[in-house]
mmCIF file of C-alpha atoms in Angstrom:
data_model
loop_
_atom_site.group_PDB
_atom_site.id
_atom_site.type_symbol
_atom_site.label_atom_id
_atom_site.label_comp_id
_atom_site.label_asym_id
_atom_site.label_seq_id
_atom_site.Cartn_x
_atom_site.Cartn_y
_atom_site.Cartn_z
ATOM 1 C CA MET T 137 -0.032 -0.415 0.091
ATOM 2 C CA PHE T 138 3.294 2.611 1.098
ATOM 3 C CA THR T 139 4.745 1.774 -2.710
ATOM 4 C CA LEU T 140 1.311 2.566 -3.466
ATOM 5 C CA GLU T 141 1.381 5.731 -3.022
ATOM 6 C CA ILE T 142 4.508 6.545 -3.644
ATOM 7 C CA ALA T 143 4.796 5.267 -6.963
ATOM 8 C CA LYS T 144 1.374 7.443 -7.167
ATOM 9 C CA SER T 145 3.332 10.684 -6.466
ATOM 10 C CA ARG T 146 6.046 10.097 -7.818
ATOM 11 C CA ARG T 147 4.141 9.512 -11.708
ATOM 12 C CA ARG T 148 2.073 12.628 -10.451
ATOM 13 C CA ILE T 149 5.396 14.962 -10.259
ATOM 14 C CA GLU T 150 6.713 13.183 -13.772
ATOM 15 C CA ILE T 151 3.537 14.907 -14.804
ATOM 16 C CA LEU T 152 3.927 18.153 -13.920
ATOM 17 C CA ILE T 153 7.399 18.265 -15.109
ATOM 18 C CA VAL T 154 6.288 17.492 -18.859
ATOM 19 C CA THR T 155 4.298 19.621 -18.864
ATOM 20 C CA ILE T 156 6.025 22.708 -17.164
ATOM 21 C CA LEU T 157 8.649 21.941 -20.119
ATOM 22 C CA PHE T 158 6.194 21.369 -22.630
ATOM 23 C CA CYS T 159 5.059 25.028 -21.326
ATOM 24 C CA SER T 160 7.956 26.965 -21.463
ATOM 25 C CA ALA T 161 8.855 24.814 -25.119
ATOM 26 C CA TYR T 162 6.234 26.885 -25.725
ATOM 27 C CA PHE T 163 7.007 29.903 -24.297
ATOM 28 C CA LEU T 164 10.829 30.229 -25.573
ATOM 29 C CA TRP T 165 9.212 29.410 -28.859
ATOM 30 C CA ASN T 166 6.555 31.842 -28.708
ATOM 31 C CA GLY T 167 8.767 34.505 -27.557
ATOM 32 C CA TYR T 168 11.577 33.433 -30.682
ATOM 33 C CA ARG T 169 8.897 33.810 -33.394
ATOM 34 C CA ASN T 170 7.776 36.736 -31.744
ATOM 35 C CA SER T 171 11.205 38.353 -31.821
ATOM 36 C CA GLN T 172 11.542 37.096 -35.925
ATOM 37 C CA LEU T 173 8.413 38.760 -37.528
ATOM 38 C CA ARG T 174 8.962 42.107 -34.903
ATOM 39 C CA GLU T 175 12.535 42.467 -36.951
ATOM 40 C CA LEU T 176 10.846 41.393 -40.004
ATOM 41 C CA PHE T 177 8.396 44.128 -39.387
ATOM 42 C CA LEU T 178 10.852 46.664 -38.915
ATOM 43 C CA GLU T 179 12.993 45.944 -41.554
ATOM 44 C CA ALA T 180 9.582 46.297 -44.184
ATOM 45 C CA THR T 181 8.461 49.385 -42.774
ATOM 46 C CA GLY T 182 12.684 50.814 -43.029
ATOM 47 C CA ALA T 183 13.099 51.218 -39.008
ATOM 48 C CA PRO T 184 17.002 53.056 -39.664
ATOM 49 C CA PRO T 185 18.987 50.195 -37.657
ATOM 50 C CA ASN T 186 16.709 47.447 -39.789
ATOM 51 C CA PHE T 187 16.490 49.626 -43.892
ATOM 52 C CA LYS T 188 18.512 47.660 -46.614
ATOM 53 C CA GLY T 189 16.245 48.777 -49.018
ATOM 54 C CA SER T 190 13.159 48.490 -50.663
ATOM 55 C CA ASP T 191 13.364 44.899 -52.502
ATOM 56 C CA GLN T 192 14.418 44.120 -49.325
ATOM 57 C CA ALA T 193 11.050 45.334 -47.711
ATOM 58 C CA ILE T 194 8.988 43.490 -50.274
ATOM 59 C CA VAL T 195 10.810 39.786 -49.105
ATOM 60 C CA ALA T 196 10.622 40.829 -45.407
ATOM 61 C CA THR T 197 6.224 40.794 -45.776
ATOM 62 C CA ARG T 198 6.805 38.097 -47.847
ATOM 63 C CA LYS T 199 8.301 36.521 -44.621
ATOM 64 C CA ILE T 200 5.282 38.172 -42.712
ATOM 65 C CA GLY T 201 2.970 36.119 -44.954
ATOM 66 C CA THR T 202 4.113 33.130 -43.913
ATOM 67 C CA TYR T 203 3.745 32.897 -40.523
ATOM 68 C CA ARG T 204 -0.469 31.799 -39.392
ATOM 69 C CA GLY T 205 -2.096 34.166 -37.162
ATOM 70 C CA ASP T 206 -3.636 37.359 -36.203
ATOM 71 C CA ALA T 207 -0.237 38.623 -35.009
ATOM 72 C CA ALA T 208 1.032 38.394 -38.824
ATOM 73 C CA GLU T 209 -2.210 39.225 -40.103
ATOM 74 C CA ASN T 210 -2.605 42.317 -37.792
ATOM 75 C CA LEU T 211 2.049 43.260 -39.027
ATOM 76 C CA LEU T 212 0.725 42.800 -42.911
ATOM 77 C CA TYR T 213 -2.925 45.328 -41.962
ATOM 78 C CA GLN T 214 -0.305 47.736 -40.466
ATOM 79 C CA ILE T 215 1.889 47.969 -43.060
ATOM 80 C CA ALA T 216 -0.349 47.846 -45.870
ATOM 81 C CA SER T 217 -2.182 50.573 -44.405
ATOM 82 C CA GLY T 218 0.764 53.285 -44.609
ATOM 83 C CA GLU T 219 3.093 51.968 -41.689
ATOM 84 C CA THR T 220 5.811 51.954 -44.925
ATOM 85 C CA VAL T 221 6.677 55.311 -47.861
ATOM 86 C CA TRP T 222 6.259 52.584 -50.408
ATOM 87 C CA PRO T 223 3.666 51.760 -52.664
ATOM 88 C CA ASP T 224 4.885 48.741 -53.640
ATOM 89 C CA VAL T 225 6.142 47.350 -50.229
ATOM 90 C CA GLN T 226 2.261 47.742 -49.118
ATOM 91 C CA ALA T 227 0.981 46.562 -52.591
ATOM 92 C CA ALA T 228 3.076 43.134 -51.419
ATOM 93 C CA ALA T 229 1.240 43.130 -47.888
ATOM 94 C CA VAL T 230 -2.022 43.703 -49.624
ATOM 95 C CA GLU T 231 -1.176 40.565 -51.935
ATOM 96 C CA GLN T 232 0.045 38.780 -48.620
ATOM 97 C CA LEU T 233 -3.106 39.690 -46.672
ATOM 98 C CA LYS T 234 -5.240 37.840 -49.381
ATOM 99 C CA GLU T 235 -3.439 35.460 -49.576
ATOM 100 C CA ARG T 236 -4.193 33.887 -46.623
ATOM 101 C CA LYS T 237 -8.138 32.728 -47.402
ATOM 102 C CA ASP T 238 -9.723 34.937 -43.938
ATOM 103 C CA PRO T 239 -12.930 35.422 -44.189
ATOM 104 C CA ARG T 240 -12.443 38.428 -42.822
ATOM 105 C CA VAL T 241 -10.000 39.054 -46.023
ATOM 106 C CA GLY T 242 -12.169 40.997 -48.322
ATOM 107 C CA GLU T 243 -13.487 43.165 -45.445
ATOM 108 C CA ILE T 244 -9.856 44.021 -44.034
ATOM 109 C CA ILE T 245 -8.451 45.190 -47.872
ATOM 110 C CA ALA T 246 -11.792 47.084 -48.880
ATOM 111 C CA ASP T 247 -10.370 49.047 -46.294
ATOM 112 C CA PHE T 248 -8.304 50.440 -48.530
ATOM 113 C CA LEU T 249 -10.029 51.612 -51.243
ATOM 114 C CA GLN T 250 -9.665 55.785 -49.919
ATOM 115 C CA PRO T 251 -8.750 57.660 -51.343
ATOM 116 C CA HIS T 252 -5.683 59.237 -49.576
ATOM 117 C CA VAL T 253 -4.800 56.147 -49.313
ATOM 118 C CA LEU T 254 -1.759 55.565 -52.281
ATOM 119 C CA ILE T 255 -3.336 54.523 -56.222
ATOM 120 C CA ASP T 256 -0.854 51.415 -56.330
ATOM 121 C CA THR T 257 -2.351 50.086 -53.331
ATOM 122 C CA ARG T 258 -5.593 50.699 -54.133
ATOM 123 C CA LYS T 259 -4.951 48.904 -57.121
ATOM 124 C CA ALA T 260 -3.040 45.980 -55.625
ATOM 125 C CA ALA T 261 -6.659 46.248 -53.083
ATOM 126 C CA ALA T 262 -8.921 46.555 -56.109
ATOM 127 C CA GLU T 263 -7.552 43.477 -58.067
ATOM 128 C CA SER T 264 -7.662 41.492 -54.330
ATOM 129 C CA LEU T 265 -10.759 41.572 -54.137
ATOM 130 C CA ARG T 266 -11.325 40.409 -57.561
ATOM 131 C CA SER T 267 -10.353 36.307 -55.843
ATOM 132 C CA LEU T 268 -11.713 37.421 -52.714
ATOM 133 C CA PRO T 269 -15.523 36.069 -50.927
ATOM 134 C CA CYS T 270 -16.582 39.774 -50.244
ATOM 135 C CA ASP T 271 -19.624 39.973 -47.125
ATOM 136 C CA TYR T 272 -22.599 43.290 -46.831
ATOM 137 C CA ILE T 273 -19.300 44.836 -44.918
ATOM 138 C CA CYS T 274 -17.025 45.075 -47.703
ATOM 139 C CA ILE T 275 -19.537 45.127 -50.441
ATOM 140 C CA ALA T 276 -20.627 48.831 -48.248
ATOM 141 C CA PHE T 277 -16.999 49.890 -48.124
ATOM 142 C CA VAL T 278 -16.589 49.662 -52.160
ATOM 143 C CA LEU T 279 -19.615 51.709 -52.345
ATOM 144 C CA HIS T 280 -19.113 53.883 -50.075
ATOM 145 C CA TYR T 281 -15.369 54.670 -52.073
ATOM 146 C CA LEU T 282 -17.285 54.367 -55.653
ATOM 147 C CA GLU T 283 -19.815 57.174 -54.092
ATOM 148 C CA ARG T 284 -16.830 59.877 -52.039
ATOM 149 C CA ALA T 285 -15.402 58.852 -56.755
ATOM 150 C CA TYR T 286 -18.762 60.193 -57.594
ATOM 151 C CA ASN T 287 -19.261 63.293 -55.624
ATOM 152 C CA GLY T 288 -16.028 64.657 -56.109
ATOM 153 C CA GLU T 289 -13.217 63.530 -54.887
ATOM 154 C CA PRO T 290 -9.853 63.414 -55.822
ATOM 155 C CA TYR T 291 -8.941 59.872 -56.492
#
């Protein structure tokens, strides 16, 4: 009886240690992943220590597109919405958003159809919307943009 209790206690300790190891490995991996995303984002946006030119910024944007999850999607949205000075990098971010196959991406991309957004970004958004599902919010953004253009706002 006494050895059975010792075996149960030992088993619980082993399970606890394995759980702690798995949690530690996950948090280390997640921290590394987030640091990689942060470095790529700084390179894509042209932050001074990470600046390597617009071609490298496009490559960094495409690398961000290979990461899954909301964090990467939010970074792509920030790049596409003007966190960078290069229109081709913004257009690359829109392309990467389109490739994500997320149902809400159409709504996110349609939001770039604004007169104050760079023309290259708007063109990339319009081209992306041709191959994406567009729900009623997405359609509302498109119609709002067309109404503004119709009423004479510069586009």
